[in-house]
Structures are given as C-alpha cells and as structure tokens.
PDB file of C-alpha atoms and ligand atoms in Angstrom:
ATOM      1  CA  UNK A   1       0.000  -0.003  -0.001  1.00 97.00           C
ATOM      2  CA  UNK A   2       1.087   3.571  -0.651  1.00 98.00           C
ATOM      3  CA  UNK A   3      -0.313   6.973   0.287  1.00 98.00           C
ATOM      4  CA  UNK A   4      -1.220   9.250  -2.589  1.00 98.00           C
ATOM      5  CA  UNK A   5      -3.109  12.520  -2.256  1.00 98.00           C
ATOM      6  CA  UNK A   6      -5.296  11.627   0.678  1.00 98.00           C
ATOM      7  CA  UNK A   7      -5.773   7.929  -0.021  1.00 98.00           C
ATOM      8  CA  UNK A   8      -4.104   4.657   0.849  1.00 98.00           C
ATOM      9  CA  UNK A   9      -4.065   2.511  -2.246  1.00 98.00           C
ATOM     10  CA  UNK A  10      -2.196  -0.472  -3.701  1.00 98.00           C
ATOM     11  CA  UNK A  11       1.007   0.709  -5.406  1.00 97.00           C
ATOM     12  CA  UNK A  12      -0.024  -0.600  -8.843  1.00 98.00           C
ATOM     13  CA  UNK A  13      -3.266   1.413  -8.640  1.00 98.00           C
ATOM     14  CA  UNK A  14      -1.573   4.704  -7.677  1.00 98.00           C
ATOM     15  CA  UNK A  15      -1.230   7.206 -10.535  1.00 98.00           C
ATOM     16  CA  UNK A  16      -0.675  10.914 -11.027  1.00 97.00           C
ATOM     17  CA  UNK A  17      -1.499  13.433 -13.747  1.00 98.00           C
ATOM     18  CA  UNK A  18       0.911  13.808 -16.684  1.00 98.00           C
ATOM     19  CA  UNK A  19       0.669  17.552 -15.961  1.00 98.00           C
ATOM     20  CA  UNK A  20       2.139  17.094 -12.485  1.00 98.00           C
ATOM     21  CA  UNK A  21       5.124  19.405 -12.189  1.00 98.00           C
ATOM     22  CA  UNK A  22       7.041  16.653 -10.409  1.00 98.00           C
ATOM     23  CA  UNK A  23       6.791  14.623 -13.630  1.00 98.00           C
ATOM     24  CA  UNK A  24       7.363  17.558 -16.014  1.00 98.00           C
ATOM     25  CA  UNK A  25      10.077  19.448 -14.136  1.00 98.00           C
ATOM     26  CA  UNK A  26      11.187  17.488 -11.072  1.00 98.00           C
ATOM     27  CA  UNK A  27       9.523  20.382  -9.205  1.00 98.00           C
ATOM     28  CA  UNK A  28       9.353  18.822  -5.778  1.00 98.00           C
ATOM     29  CA  UNK A  29      11.140  17.812  -2.606  1.00 99.00           C
ATOM     30  CA  UNK A  30      11.480  14.560  -0.663  1.00 99.00           C
ATOM     31  CA  UNK A  31      12.608  12.878   2.520  1.00 99.00           C
ATOM     32  CA  UNK A  32      13.820   9.388   3.413  1.00 98.00           C
ATOM     33  CA  UNK A  33      13.136   8.510   7.065  1.00 98.00           C
ATOM     34  CA  UNK A  34      14.357   5.288   8.711  1.00 98.00           C
ATOM     35  CA  UNK A  35      12.116   3.275  11.008  1.00 98.00           C
ATOM     36  CA  UNK A  36      13.784   0.893  13.468  1.00 97.00           C
ATOM     37  CA  UNK A  37      11.821  -1.714  15.412  1.00 94.00           C
ATOM     38  CA  UNK A  38       8.659   0.087  14.340  1.00 94.00           C
ATOM     39  CA  UNK A  39       9.858   3.459  15.710  1.00 96.00           C
ATOM     40  CA  UNK A  40      10.337   6.393  13.366  1.00 98.00           C
ATOM     41  CA  UNK A  41      13.912   7.602  13.879  1.00 98.00           C
ATOM     42  CA  UNK A  42      14.517  11.356  14.247  1.00 98.00           C
ATOM     43  CA  UNK A  43      11.074  12.146  12.848  1.00 98.00           C
ATOM     44  CA  UNK A  44      10.987  15.821  13.826  1.00 98.00           C
ATOM     45  CA  UNK A  45      14.464  16.492  12.410  1.00 98.00           C
ATOM     46  CA  UNK A  46      13.293  15.065   9.076  1.00 98.00           C
ATOM     47  CA  UNK A  47      10.056  17.060   9.194  1.00 98.00           C
ATOM     48  CA  UNK A  48      12.009  20.231   9.946  1.00 98.00           C
ATOM     49  CA  UNK A  49      14.312  19.632   6.981  1.00 98.00           C
ATOM     50  CA  UNK A  50      11.245  18.942   4.822  1.00 98.00           C
ATOM     51  CA  UNK A  51       9.832  22.304   5.926  1.00 98.00           C
ATOM     52  CA  UNK A  52      13.124  24.029   5.016  1.00 98.00           C
ATOM     53  CA  UNK A  53      13.078  22.421   1.548  1.00 98.00           C
ATOM     54  CA  UNK A  54       9.425  23.418   1.018  1.00 98.00           C
ATOM     55  CA  UNK A  55      10.086  27.000   2.148  1.00 98.00           C
ATOM     56  CA  UNK A  56      13.050  27.252  -0.236  1.00 98.00           C
ATOM     57  CA  UNK A  57      10.864  26.466  -3.258  1.00 98.00           C
ATOM     58  CA  UNK A  58       7.646  28.136  -2.005  1.00 98.00           C
ATOM     59  CA  UNK A  59       5.416  25.128  -1.573  1.00 98.00           C
ATOM     60  CA  UNK A  60       3.016  25.234   1.386  1.00 98.00           C
ATOM     61  CA  UNK A  61       3.400  22.264   3.684  1.00 98.00           C
ATOM     62  CA  UNK A  62       0.102  20.412   3.142  1.00 98.00           C
ATOM     63  CA  UNK A  63       0.116  18.802   6.613  1.00 98.00           C
ATOM     64  CA  UNK A  64       0.903  19.513  10.231  1.00 98.00           C
ATOM     65  CA  UNK A  65       3.488  17.304  11.970  1.00 98.00           C
ATOM     66  CA  UNK A  66       0.671  15.313  13.613  1.00 98.00           C
ATOM     67  CA  UNK A  67      -1.017  14.743  10.269  1.00 98.00           C
ATOM     68  CA  UNK A  68       2.267  13.499   8.807  1.00 98.00           C
ATOM     69  CA  UNK A  69       2.681  11.188  11.782  1.00 98.00           C
ATOM     70  CA  UNK A  70      -0.840   9.751  11.241  1.00 98.00           C
ATOM     71  CA  UNK A  71      -0.057   9.027   7.588  1.00 98.00           C
ATOM     72  CA  UNK A  72       3.266   7.371   8.482  1.00 98.00           C
ATOM     73  CA  UNK A  73       1.741   5.251  11.241  1.00 97.00           C
ATOM     74  CA  UNK A  74      -1.109   4.071   9.042  1.00 97.00           C
ATOM     75  CA  UNK A  75       1.298   3.200   6.246  1.00 97.00           C
ATOM     76  CA  UNK A  76       3.608   1.340   8.646  1.00 97.00           C
ATOM     77  CA  UNK A  77       0.646  -0.605  10.047  1.00 95.00           C
ATOM     78  CA  UNK A  78       0.198  -2.350   6.658  1.00 96.00           C
ATOM     79  CA  UNK A  79       3.496  -4.183   7.137  1.00 93.00           C
ATOM     80  CA  UNK A  80       4.928  -6.164  10.036  1.00 90.00           C
ATOM     81  CA  UNK A  81       8.535  -5.495   8.928  1.00 93.00           C
ATOM     82  CA  UNK A  82      10.372  -3.979  11.901  1.00 91.00           C
ATOM     83  CA  UNK A  83      12.916  -1.889   9.960  1.00 96.00           C
ATOM     84  CA  UNK A  84      11.582   0.261   7.144  1.00 97.00           C
ATOM     85  CA  UNK A  85      12.410   3.432   5.237  1.00 98.00           C
ATOM     86  CA  UNK A  86       9.638   5.935   4.654  1.00 98.00           C
ATOM     87  CA  UNK A  87       9.934   7.767   1.355  1.00 98.00           C
ATOM     88  CA  UNK A  88       7.844  10.895   1.027  1.00 98.00           C
ATOM     89  CA  UNK A  89       7.629  13.259  -1.891  1.00 98.00           C
ATOM     90  CA  UNK A  90       5.740  16.520  -2.338  1.00 99.00           C
ATOM     91  CA  UNK A  91       5.502  18.118  -5.751  1.00 98.00           C
ATOM     92  CA  UNK A  92       4.029  21.492  -6.628  1.00 98.00           C
ATOM     93  CA  UNK A  93       1.053  19.712  -8.204  1.00 98.00           C
ATOM     94  CA  UNK A  94      -0.595  19.570 -11.648  1.00 98.00           C
ATOM     95  CA  UNK A  95      -1.130  22.676 -13.788  1.00 96.00           C
ATOM     96  CA  UNK A  96      -3.283  23.007 -16.937  1.00 96.00           C
ATOM     97  CA  UNK A  97      -0.332  23.773 -19.219  1.00 97.00           C
ATOM     98  CA  UNK A  98       3.437  23.371 -19.071  1.00 98.00           C
ATOM     99  CA  UNK A  99       5.261  26.555 -18.103  1.00 98.00           C
ATOM    100  CA  UNK A 100       8.307  27.014 -15.947  1.00 98.00           C
ATOM    101  CA  UNK A 101       6.845  29.680 -13.666  1.00 98.00           C
ATOM    102  CA  UNK A 102       4.013  28.664 -11.373  1.00 97.00           C
ATOM    103  CA  UNK A 103       0.750  29.696  -9.735  1.00 94.00           C
ATOM    104  CA  UNK A 104      -0.451  28.345  -6.406  1.00 94.00           C
ATOM    105  CA  UNK A 105      -1.429  24.727  -7.051  1.00 98.00           C
ATOM    106  CA  UNK A 106      -2.572  21.826  -4.896  1.00 98.00           C
ATOM    107  CA  UNK A 107       0.626  19.918  -4.014  1.00 98.00           C
ATOM    108  CA  UNK A 108       0.791  16.213  -4.797  1.00 98.00           C
ATOM    109  CA  UNK A 109       1.836  14.007  -1.896  1.00 98.00           C
ATOM    110  CA  UNK A 110       3.218  10.486  -2.213  1.00 98.00           C
ATOM    111  CA  UNK A 111       4.467   8.340   0.673  1.00 98.00           C
ATOM    112  CA  UNK A 112       5.607   4.740   0.675  1.00 98.00           C
ATOM    113  CA  UNK A 113       7.397   2.444   3.117  1.00 98.00           C
ATOM    114  CA  UNK A 114      10.022  -0.057   2.002  1.00 96.00           C
ATOM    115  CA  UNK A 115      11.862  -2.582   4.086  1.00 96.00           C
ATOM    116  CA  UNK A 116      15.249  -1.384   5.282  1.00 97.00           C
ATOM    117  CA  UNK A 117      18.101  -3.802   5.874  1.00 94.00           C
ATOM    118  CA  UNK A 118      21.164  -1.929   7.104  1.00 91.00           C
ATOM    119  CA  UNK A 119      24.408  -3.799   6.544  1.00 96.00           C
ATOM    120  CA  UNK A 120      25.611  -5.863   9.491  1.00 96.00           C
ATOM    121  CA  UNK A 121      28.775  -4.969  11.378  1.00 97.00           C
ATOM    122  CA  UNK A 122      30.538  -7.935   9.766  1.00 97.00           C
ATOM    123  CA  UNK A 123      29.553  -6.755   6.297  1.00 98.00           C
ATOM    124  CA  UNK A 124      30.666  -3.212   7.092  1.00 98.00           C
ATOM    125  CA  UNK A 125      34.007  -4.360   8.488  1.00 98.00           C
ATOM    126  CA  UNK A 126      35.078  -5.490   5.025  1.00 98.00           C
ATOM    127  CA  UNK A 127      35.195  -1.798   3.965  1.00 98.00           C
ATOM    128  CA  UNK A 128      33.856  -0.192   0.772  1.00 98.00           C
ATOM    129  CA  UNK A 129      35.342   1.642  -2.165  1.00 98.00           C
ATOM    130  CA  UNK A 130      34.499   5.071  -3.559  1.00 98.00           C
ATOM    131  CA  UNK A 131      35.541   7.119  -6.564  1.00 98.00           C
ATOM    132  CA  UNK A 132      36.062  10.881  -6.593  1.00 98.00           C
ATOM    133  CA  UNK A 133      34.551  13.317  -9.081  1.00 98.00           C
ATOM    134  CA  UNK A 134      34.259  17.082  -9.498  1.00 98.00           C
ATOM    135  CA  UNK A 135      30.987  18.332  -8.008  1.00 98.00           C
ATOM    136  CA  UNK A 136      29.077  19.828 -10.954  1.00 98.00           C
ATOM    137  CA  UNK A 137      25.737  20.078  -9.126  1.00 98.00           C
ATOM    138  CA  UNK A 138      23.936  23.363  -8.570  1.00 98.00           C
ATOM    139  CA  UNK A 139      24.467  25.689  -5.618  1.00 97.00           C
ATOM    140  CA  UNK A 140      21.386  24.824  -3.561  1.00 98.00           C
ATOM    141  CA  UNK A 141      22.380  21.320  -2.506  1.00 98.00           C
ATOM    142  CA  UNK A 142      20.752  22.079   0.871  1.00 98.00           C
ATOM    143  CA  UNK A 143      17.317  21.610  -0.751  1.00 98.00           C
ATOM    144  CA  UNK A 144      16.338  17.939  -0.810  1.00 98.00           C
ATOM    145  CA  UNK A 145      15.017  18.258  -4.334  1.00 98.00           C
ATOM    146  CA  UNK A 146      13.596  15.448  -6.467  1.00 98.00           C
ATOM    147  CA  UNK A 147      15.591  16.934  -9.400  1.00 98.00           C
ATOM    148  CA  UNK A 148      18.443  14.464  -9.068  1.00 98.00           C
ATOM    149  CA  UNK A 149      19.980  14.198 -12.550  1.00 98.00           C
ATOM    150  CA  UNK A 150      23.526  14.939 -11.400  1.00 98.00           C
ATOM    151  CA  UNK A 151      23.231  12.458  -8.516  1.00 98.00           C
ATOM    152  CA  UNK A 152      21.897   9.842 -10.927  1.00 98.00           C
ATOM    153  CA  UNK A 153      24.829  10.322 -13.309  1.00 98.00           C
ATOM    154  CA  UNK A 154      27.271   9.944 -10.393  1.00 98.00           C
ATOM    155  CA  UNK A 155      25.509   6.903  -8.952  1.00 98.00           C
ATOM    156  CA  UNK A 156      25.602   5.183 -12.316  1.00 98.00           C
ATOM    157  CA  UNK A 157      29.357   5.908 -12.543  1.00 98.00           C
ATOM    158  CA  UNK A 158      29.827   4.342  -9.105  1.00 98.00           C
ATOM    159  CA  UNK A 159      27.876   1.295 -10.244  1.00 98.00           C
ATOM    160  CA  UNK A 160      29.986   0.945 -13.393  1.00 98.00           C
ATOM    161  CA  UNK A 161      33.137   1.059 -11.232  1.00 98.00           C
ATOM    162  CA  UNK A 162      31.697  -1.356  -8.651  1.00 98.00           C
ATOM    163  CA  UNK A 163      32.105   1.434  -6.094  1.00 98.00           C
ATOM    164  CA  UNK A 164      29.746   2.171  -3.218  1.00 98.00           C
ATOM    165  CA  UNK A 165      29.715   5.951  -3.655  1.00 98.00           C
ATOM    166  CA  UNK A 166      31.070   8.923  -5.572  1.00 98.00           C
ATOM    167  CA  UNK A 167      32.809  11.459  -3.330  1.00 99.00           C
ATOM    168  CA  UNK A 168      32.401  14.960  -4.734  1.00 98.00           C
ATOM    169  CA  UNK A 169      34.793  17.900  -4.579  1.00 98.00           C
ATOM    170  CA  UNK A 170      34.370  21.550  -5.472  1.00 98.00           C
ATOM    171  CA  UNK A 171      37.481  23.746  -5.791  1.00 97.00           C
ATOM    172  CA  UNK A 172      39.596  20.892  -4.340  1.00 97.00           C
ATOM    173  CA  UNK A 173      37.360  20.697  -1.243  1.00 98.00           C
ATOM    174  CA  UNK A 174      35.341  17.576  -0.481  1.00 99.00           C
ATOM    175  CA  UNK A 175      31.638  18.481  -0.334  1.00 99.00           C
ATOM    176  CA  UNK A 176      29.667  15.231   0.119  1.00 98.00           C
ATOM    177  CA  UNK A 177      28.765  12.005  -1.634  1.00 98.00           C
ATOM    178  CA  UNK A 178      26.247  11.633  -4.466  1.00 98.00           C
ATOM    179  CA  UNK A 179      23.776  10.256  -1.908  1.00 98.00           C
ATOM    180  CA  UNK A 180      25.534  10.695   1.442  1.00 98.00           C
ATOM    181  CA  UNK A 181      27.655  12.972   3.623  1.00 99.00           C
ATOM    182  CA  UNK A 182      31.403  12.418   3.858  1.00 99.00           C
ATOM    183  CA  UNK A 183      33.754  12.435   6.849  1.00 99.00           C
ATOM    184  CA  UNK A 184      37.479  11.928   7.200  1.00 98.00           C
ATOM    185  CA  UNK A 185      39.547  11.255  10.319  1.00 98.00           C
ATOM    186  CA  UNK A 186      43.105  12.518  10.481  1.00 98.00           C
ATOM    187  CA  UNK A 187      45.225  12.356  13.630  1.00 98.00           C
ATOM    188  CA  UNK A 188      42.140  11.620  15.755  1.00 97.00           C
ATOM    189  CA  UNK A 189      40.182  14.638  14.448  1.00 98.00           C
ATOM    190  CA  UNK A 190      36.992  14.288  12.466  1.00 98.00           C
ATOM    191  CA  UNK A 191      36.573  16.637   9.484  1.00 99.00           C
ATOM    192  CA  UNK A 192      33.419  17.198   7.460  1.00 99.00           C
ATOM    193  CA  UNK A 193      32.110  19.940   5.169  1.00 98.00           C
ATOM    194  CA  UNK A 194      30.127  22.557   7.143  1.00 98.00           C
ATOM    195  CA  UNK A 195      26.377  22.833   6.488  1.00 98.00           C
ATOM    196  CA  UNK A 196      25.304  25.527   4.019  1.00 98.00           C
ATOM    197  CA  UNK A 197      24.194  25.525   0.423  1.00 98.00           C
ATOM    198  CA  UNK A 198      26.946  23.184  -0.883  1.00 98.00           C
ATOM    199  CA  UNK A 199      25.714  20.051   0.887  1.00 98.00           C
ATOM    200  CA  UNK A 200      22.545  18.451   2.158  1.00 98.00           C
ATOM    201  CA  UNK A 201      22.398  18.825   5.909  1.00 98.00           C
ATOM    202  CA  UNK A 202      22.158  15.093   6.632  1.00 98.00           C
ATOM    203  CA  UNK A 203      20.198  13.912   9.631  1.00 98.00           C
ATOM    204  CA  UNK A 204      22.683  11.044   9.908  1.00 98.00           C
ATOM    205  CA  UNK A 205      25.521  13.596   9.650  1.00 98.00           C
ATOM    206  CA  UNK A 206      24.176  15.188  12.853  1.00 98.00           C
ATOM    207  CA  UNK A 207      24.001  11.753  14.486  1.00 98.00           C
ATOM    208  CA  UNK A 208      27.598  11.019  13.518  1.00 98.00           C
ATOM    209  CA  UNK A 209      28.694  14.330  15.059  1.00 98.00           C
ATOM    210  CA  UNK A 210      26.632  13.559  18.158  1.00 97.00           C
ATOM    211  CA  UNK A 211      28.327  10.140  18.362  1.00 98.00           C
ATOM    212  CA  UNK A 212      31.770  11.691  17.819  1.00 98.00           C
ATOM    213  CA  UNK A 213      31.166  14.072  20.748  1.00 98.00           C
ATOM    214  CA  UNK A 214      30.115  11.149  22.896  1.00 97.00           C
ATOM    215  CA  UNK A 215      33.294   9.275  21.907  1.00 97.00           C
ATOM    216  CA  UNK A 216      35.473  12.353  22.623  1.00 97.00           C
ATOM    217  CA  UNK A 217      36.660  12.575  19.037  1.00 98.00           C
ATOM    218  CA  UNK A 218      37.668  16.148  18.141  1.00 98.00           C
ATOM    219  CA  UNK A 219      35.416  17.657  15.461  1.00 98.00           C
ATOM    220  CA  UNK A 220      36.237  20.221  12.802  1.00 98.00           C
ATOM    221  CA  UNK A 221      33.357  21.223  10.536  1.00 98.00           C
ATOM    222  CA  UNK A 222      35.867  22.180   7.880  1.00 98.00           C
ATOM    223  CA  UNK A 223      35.876  20.689   4.396  1.00 98.00           C
ATOM    224  CA  UNK A 224      38.847  18.380   3.848  1.00 98.00           C
ATOM    225  CA  UNK A 225      40.857  18.868   0.672  1.00 98.00           C
ATOM    226  CA  UNK A 226      41.035  16.140  -1.940  1.00 98.00           C
ATOM    227  CA  UNK A 227      44.646  15.518  -0.891  1.00 98.00           C
ATOM    228  CA  UNK A 228      43.574  15.164   2.746  1.00 98.00           C
ATOM    229  CA  UNK A 229      40.857  12.741   1.687  1.00 98.00           C
ATOM    230  CA  UNK A 230      43.348  10.496  -0.067  1.00 98.00           C
ATOM    231  CA  UNK A 231      45.803  10.561   2.852  1.00 98.00           C
ATOM    232  CA  UNK A 232      43.156  10.251   5.606  1.00 98.00           C
ATOM    233  CA  UNK A 233      43.370   7.706   8.430  1.00 98.00           C
ATOM    234  CA  UNK A 234      39.683   6.931   7.959  1.00 98.00           C
ATOM    235  CA  UNK A 235      36.926   7.895   5.508  1.00 98.00           C
ATOM    236  CA  UNK A 236      33.213   7.366   6.206  1.00 99.00           C
ATOM    237  CA  UNK A 237      29.986   8.136   4.433  1.00 98.00           C
ATOM    238  CA  UNK A 238      26.628   8.534   6.161  1.00 98.00           C
ATOM    239  CA  UNK A 239      22.979   8.473   5.197  1.00 98.00           C
ATOM    240  CA  UNK A 240      19.618   7.378   6.573  1.00 98.00           C
ATOM    241  CA  UNK A 241      19.729   4.127   4.639  1.00 97.00           C
ATOM    242  CA  UNK A 242      23.453   3.333   5.001  1.00 97.00           C
ATOM    243  CA  UNK A 243      24.030   4.676   8.535  1.00 98.00           C
ATOM    244  CA  UNK A 244      27.832   5.145   8.928  1.00 98.00           C
ATOM    245  CA  UNK A 245      29.808   3.214   6.377  1.00 98.00           C
ATOM    246  CA  UNK A 246      33.606   2.891   6.257  1.00 98.00           C
ATOM    247  CA  UNK A 247      35.362   3.619   2.959  1.00 98.00           C
ATOM    248  CA  UNK A 248      38.714   1.882   2.649  1.00 98.00           C
ATOM    249  CA  UNK A 249      39.586   2.767  -0.950  1.00 98.00           C
ATOM    250  CA  UNK A 250      39.155   6.029  -2.887  1.00 98.00           C
ATOM    251  CA  UNK A 251      40.026   5.793  -6.585  1.00 98.00           C
ATOM    252  CA  UNK A 252      43.225   3.736  -6.556  1.00 96.00           C
ATOM    253  CA  UNK A 253      44.279   4.840  -3.089  1.00 98.00           C
ATOM    254  CA  UNK A 254      43.850   2.510  -0.126  1.00 98.00           C
ATOM    255  CA  UNK A 255      42.780   4.243   3.109  1.00 98.00           C
ATOM    256  CA  UNK A 256      44.439   2.945   6.285  1.00 98.00           C
ATOM    257  CA  UNK A 257      46.034   0.144   4.185  1.00 98.00           C
ATOM    258  CA  UNK A 258      42.526  -0.965   3.202  1.00 98.00           C
ATOM    259  CA  UNK A 259      41.474  -1.648   6.803  1.00 98.00           C
ATOM    260  CA  UNK A 260      38.466  -0.218   8.630  1.00 98.00           C
ATOM    261  CA  UNK A 261      39.614   2.231  11.345  1.00 97.00           C
ATOM    262  CA  UNK A 262      39.119   2.060  15.101  1.00 97.00           C
ATOM    263  CA  UNK A 263      37.172   5.339  15.327  1.00 98.00           C
ATOM    264  CA  UNK A 264      34.622   4.060  12.848  1.00 98.00           C
ATOM    265  CA  UNK A 265      33.849   1.124  15.128  1.00 98.00           C
ATOM    266  CA  UNK A 266      33.326   3.419  18.154  1.00 98.00           C
ATOM    267  CA  UNK A 267      30.974   5.657  16.178  1.00 98.00           C
ATOM    268  CA  UNK A 268      29.174   2.670  14.698  1.00 98.00           C
ATOM    269  CA  UNK A 269      28.592   1.183  18.153  1.00 97.00           C
ATOM    270  CA  UNK A 270      27.264   4.436  19.562  1.00 98.00           C
ATOM    271  CA  UNK A 271      25.024   4.942  16.544  1.00 97.00           C
ATOM    272  CA  UNK A 272      23.460   1.517  17.222  1.00 96.00           C
ATOM    273  CA  UNK A 273      22.604   2.591  20.769  1.00 96.00           C
ATOM    274  CA  UNK A 274      21.019   5.839  19.475  1.00 96.00           C
ATOM    275  CA  UNK A 275      18.870   3.829  17.050  1.00 92.00           C
ATOM    276  CA  UNK A 276      17.388   1.764  19.819  1.00 87.00           C
ATOM    277  CA  UNK A 277      17.288   4.421  22.562  1.00 85.00           C
TER     278      UNK A 277
HETATM  279  N1  LIG B   1      20.044  10.563   0.505  1.00 82.82           N
HETATM  280  N2  LIG B   1      23.685  14.110   0.860  1.00 82.82           N
HETATM  281  C1  LIG B   1      22.950  13.702  -0.187  1.00 82.82           C
HETATM  282  C2  LIG B   1      23.228  14.293  -1.516  1.00 82.82           C
HETATM  283  C3  LIG B   1      21.939  12.722  -0.008  1.00 82.82           C
HETATM  284  O1  LIG B   1      21.195  12.333  -1.066  1.00 82.82           O
HETATM  285  C4  LIG B   1      21.734  12.171   1.291  1.00 82.82           C
HETATM  286  C5  LIG B   1      20.692  11.138   1.557  1.00 82.82           C
HETATM  287  C6  LIG B   1      22.543  12.624   2.346  1.00 82.82           C
HETATM  288  C7  LIG B   1      22.371  12.111   3.756  1.00 82.82           C
HETATM  289  O2  LIG B   1      21.211  12.625   4.369  1.00 82.82           O
HETATM  290  P1  LIG B   1      20.487  11.814   5.532  1.00 82.82           P
HETATM  291  O3  LIG B   1      21.508  11.449   6.524  1.00 82.82           O
HETATM  292  O4  LIG B   1      19.482  12.779   6.080  1.00 82.82           O
HETATM  293  O5  LIG B   1      19.842  10.589   4.915  1.00 82.82           O
HETATM  294  C8  LIG B   1      23.487  13.606   2.097  1.00 82.82           C
HETATM  295  C9  LIG B   1      18.865   9.742   0.680  1.00 82.82           C
HETATM  296  C10 LIG B   1      19.029   8.620   1.641  1.00 82.82           C
HETATM  297  C11 LIG B   1      18.330   9.332  -0.669  1.00 82.82           C
HETATM  298  O6  LIG B   1      18.377  10.158  -1.570  1.00 82.82           O
HETATM  299  O7  LIG B   1      17.788   8.230  -0.817  1.00 82.82           O
END
C-alpha cells in the first residue's frame, strides 16, 4: 500500500497526472526517514528539513506534523517489517499547461514504506570503495530536491566502477557524496564539510557528530581537501539508509592500508545505541 493525495491505495493502482510538475520538471522535494523496530527515527528532524526544503521552493506544507505522523503510522501498520524506510515526496502539483513559472497549485503528496536492511557490522568491516569526481551540481544542494539528474549520473558511474559511492569535490574541497555525507579522520580529528548551500544537511551527519562528541573525538566542521581525503586515516559516508559506512579505498588509493579504522567502530557502536534508545 502507498499513500497518494489523501488515499491509501495499492502501489499498482496509484497514478498521477501527466501535468504534475514533479513529472514535467522534477519540481518537488522529498525525505527518506528510517524506522527501526517500528519506531520512526529522528522524525521531527526530518520534518524540519522537509519544511526548510518546502520554504526554499515556495510550496506550502500540506500537513501539520501530527497529520504526517498519522499518515506514516497508518502506512507502517500495513506491514509487520520492523525496519523500514519511509519515502515521502511533495511536488508542486498539476497545472493546466506546461510553463516554468508557477501559480499556487494543490501539491501532490506520495508516501511509501520499504523494508530497510542496514548492513551488518561484519559486512561493514570489510570496507567499501568510492571514486572521486568534480561536483558539478547546482548551488542549492541544501534543498532535498527530487531533481536528481547529477546524482543519478554519479551513482551510475559508481555502479559501473563497482564502487559504493562517488565522493564529490568543489574547488579541491570535499563536499559530500552523491547520496551521502562524507567524513574523514586525520590524527584523531573528524573533518566534514560545514552545512550551508553546498551540501545536504544530513540527519545522519548530525547523528555522527553527536556520536563523535560522545566518543570524545575532536570535530572540525571544515571541508577536507582532496589531498587530505586520499591521505586520511579513515573515511566514512553517512545516510539514513546506510548509517555510517567505512570507505577503505578512494580511486586507486587505499585508506588505512585498506582496513576499517578504530574510530569508525566506536561511532558505529554508539550509533546503534542511538537507534534503539
Ligand atoms: N540521501 N547528501 C545527499 C546528496 C543525499 O542524497 C543524502 C541522503 C545525504 C544524507 O542525508 P540523511 O543522513 O538525512 O539521509 C546527504 C537519501 C538517503 C536518498 O536520496 O535516498
């Protein structure tokens, strides 16, 4: 079952207008929210980021936080799977003709829940590879927009190279991944690009920083250079679906001789306690 514009309906029965601006222009925003043991994780942080994205593109939030929560709970009740990821998308809605500028329309709302299987600690401990690419995305990466062409191009490149992620850099500074935030550890200090318009302010990014504070790891919200990335002691990526994942190879360069680092394990362990708190 999925939620579409006020109704819960089987996915194969759900359809939208061809004039929907989400379809015509990618004129919409989205969120991905993890659910662990039936509990929605960091719900209000996700709803706040959704509000920020909506404000940035002038779409009225169609629901209050409680109304969102009702929709999520009803959707989750259709499945007994303990760990799920809620995907929600709001587009500006359908117009009568195609034009770039817009009038006030009735937003289209789609929500679905898919099962979420985070990788086990053993799987993560093998480490993952990434490739680096120049960040040619636009300059409002803080908006969680459904217009994801650049991210799609990067993700397909990663797939072709059998890599987990593409790590992006702008002016020699590491911004984030195509679908994640990026961290490096050097001499027991954690570095990550500061929030702003060059990256998406990841909810998991905040949790990693919270975990780093708990583990007494020094934090610098300063973008590492590409050179620092390649000579880092540890490299991690984070997202709601991947949690904190260790990267042990970037391009042809092994990180920490290809071994997962000790700080990653501390952060991973603390993250697991936050998930089930
Ligand atoms: N992507 N940066 C980008 C470009 C992302 O697409 C994502 C997440 C993140 C991490 O954000 P968070 O920790 O809030 O999930 C950072 C989601 C999972 C996606 O597009 O499916």
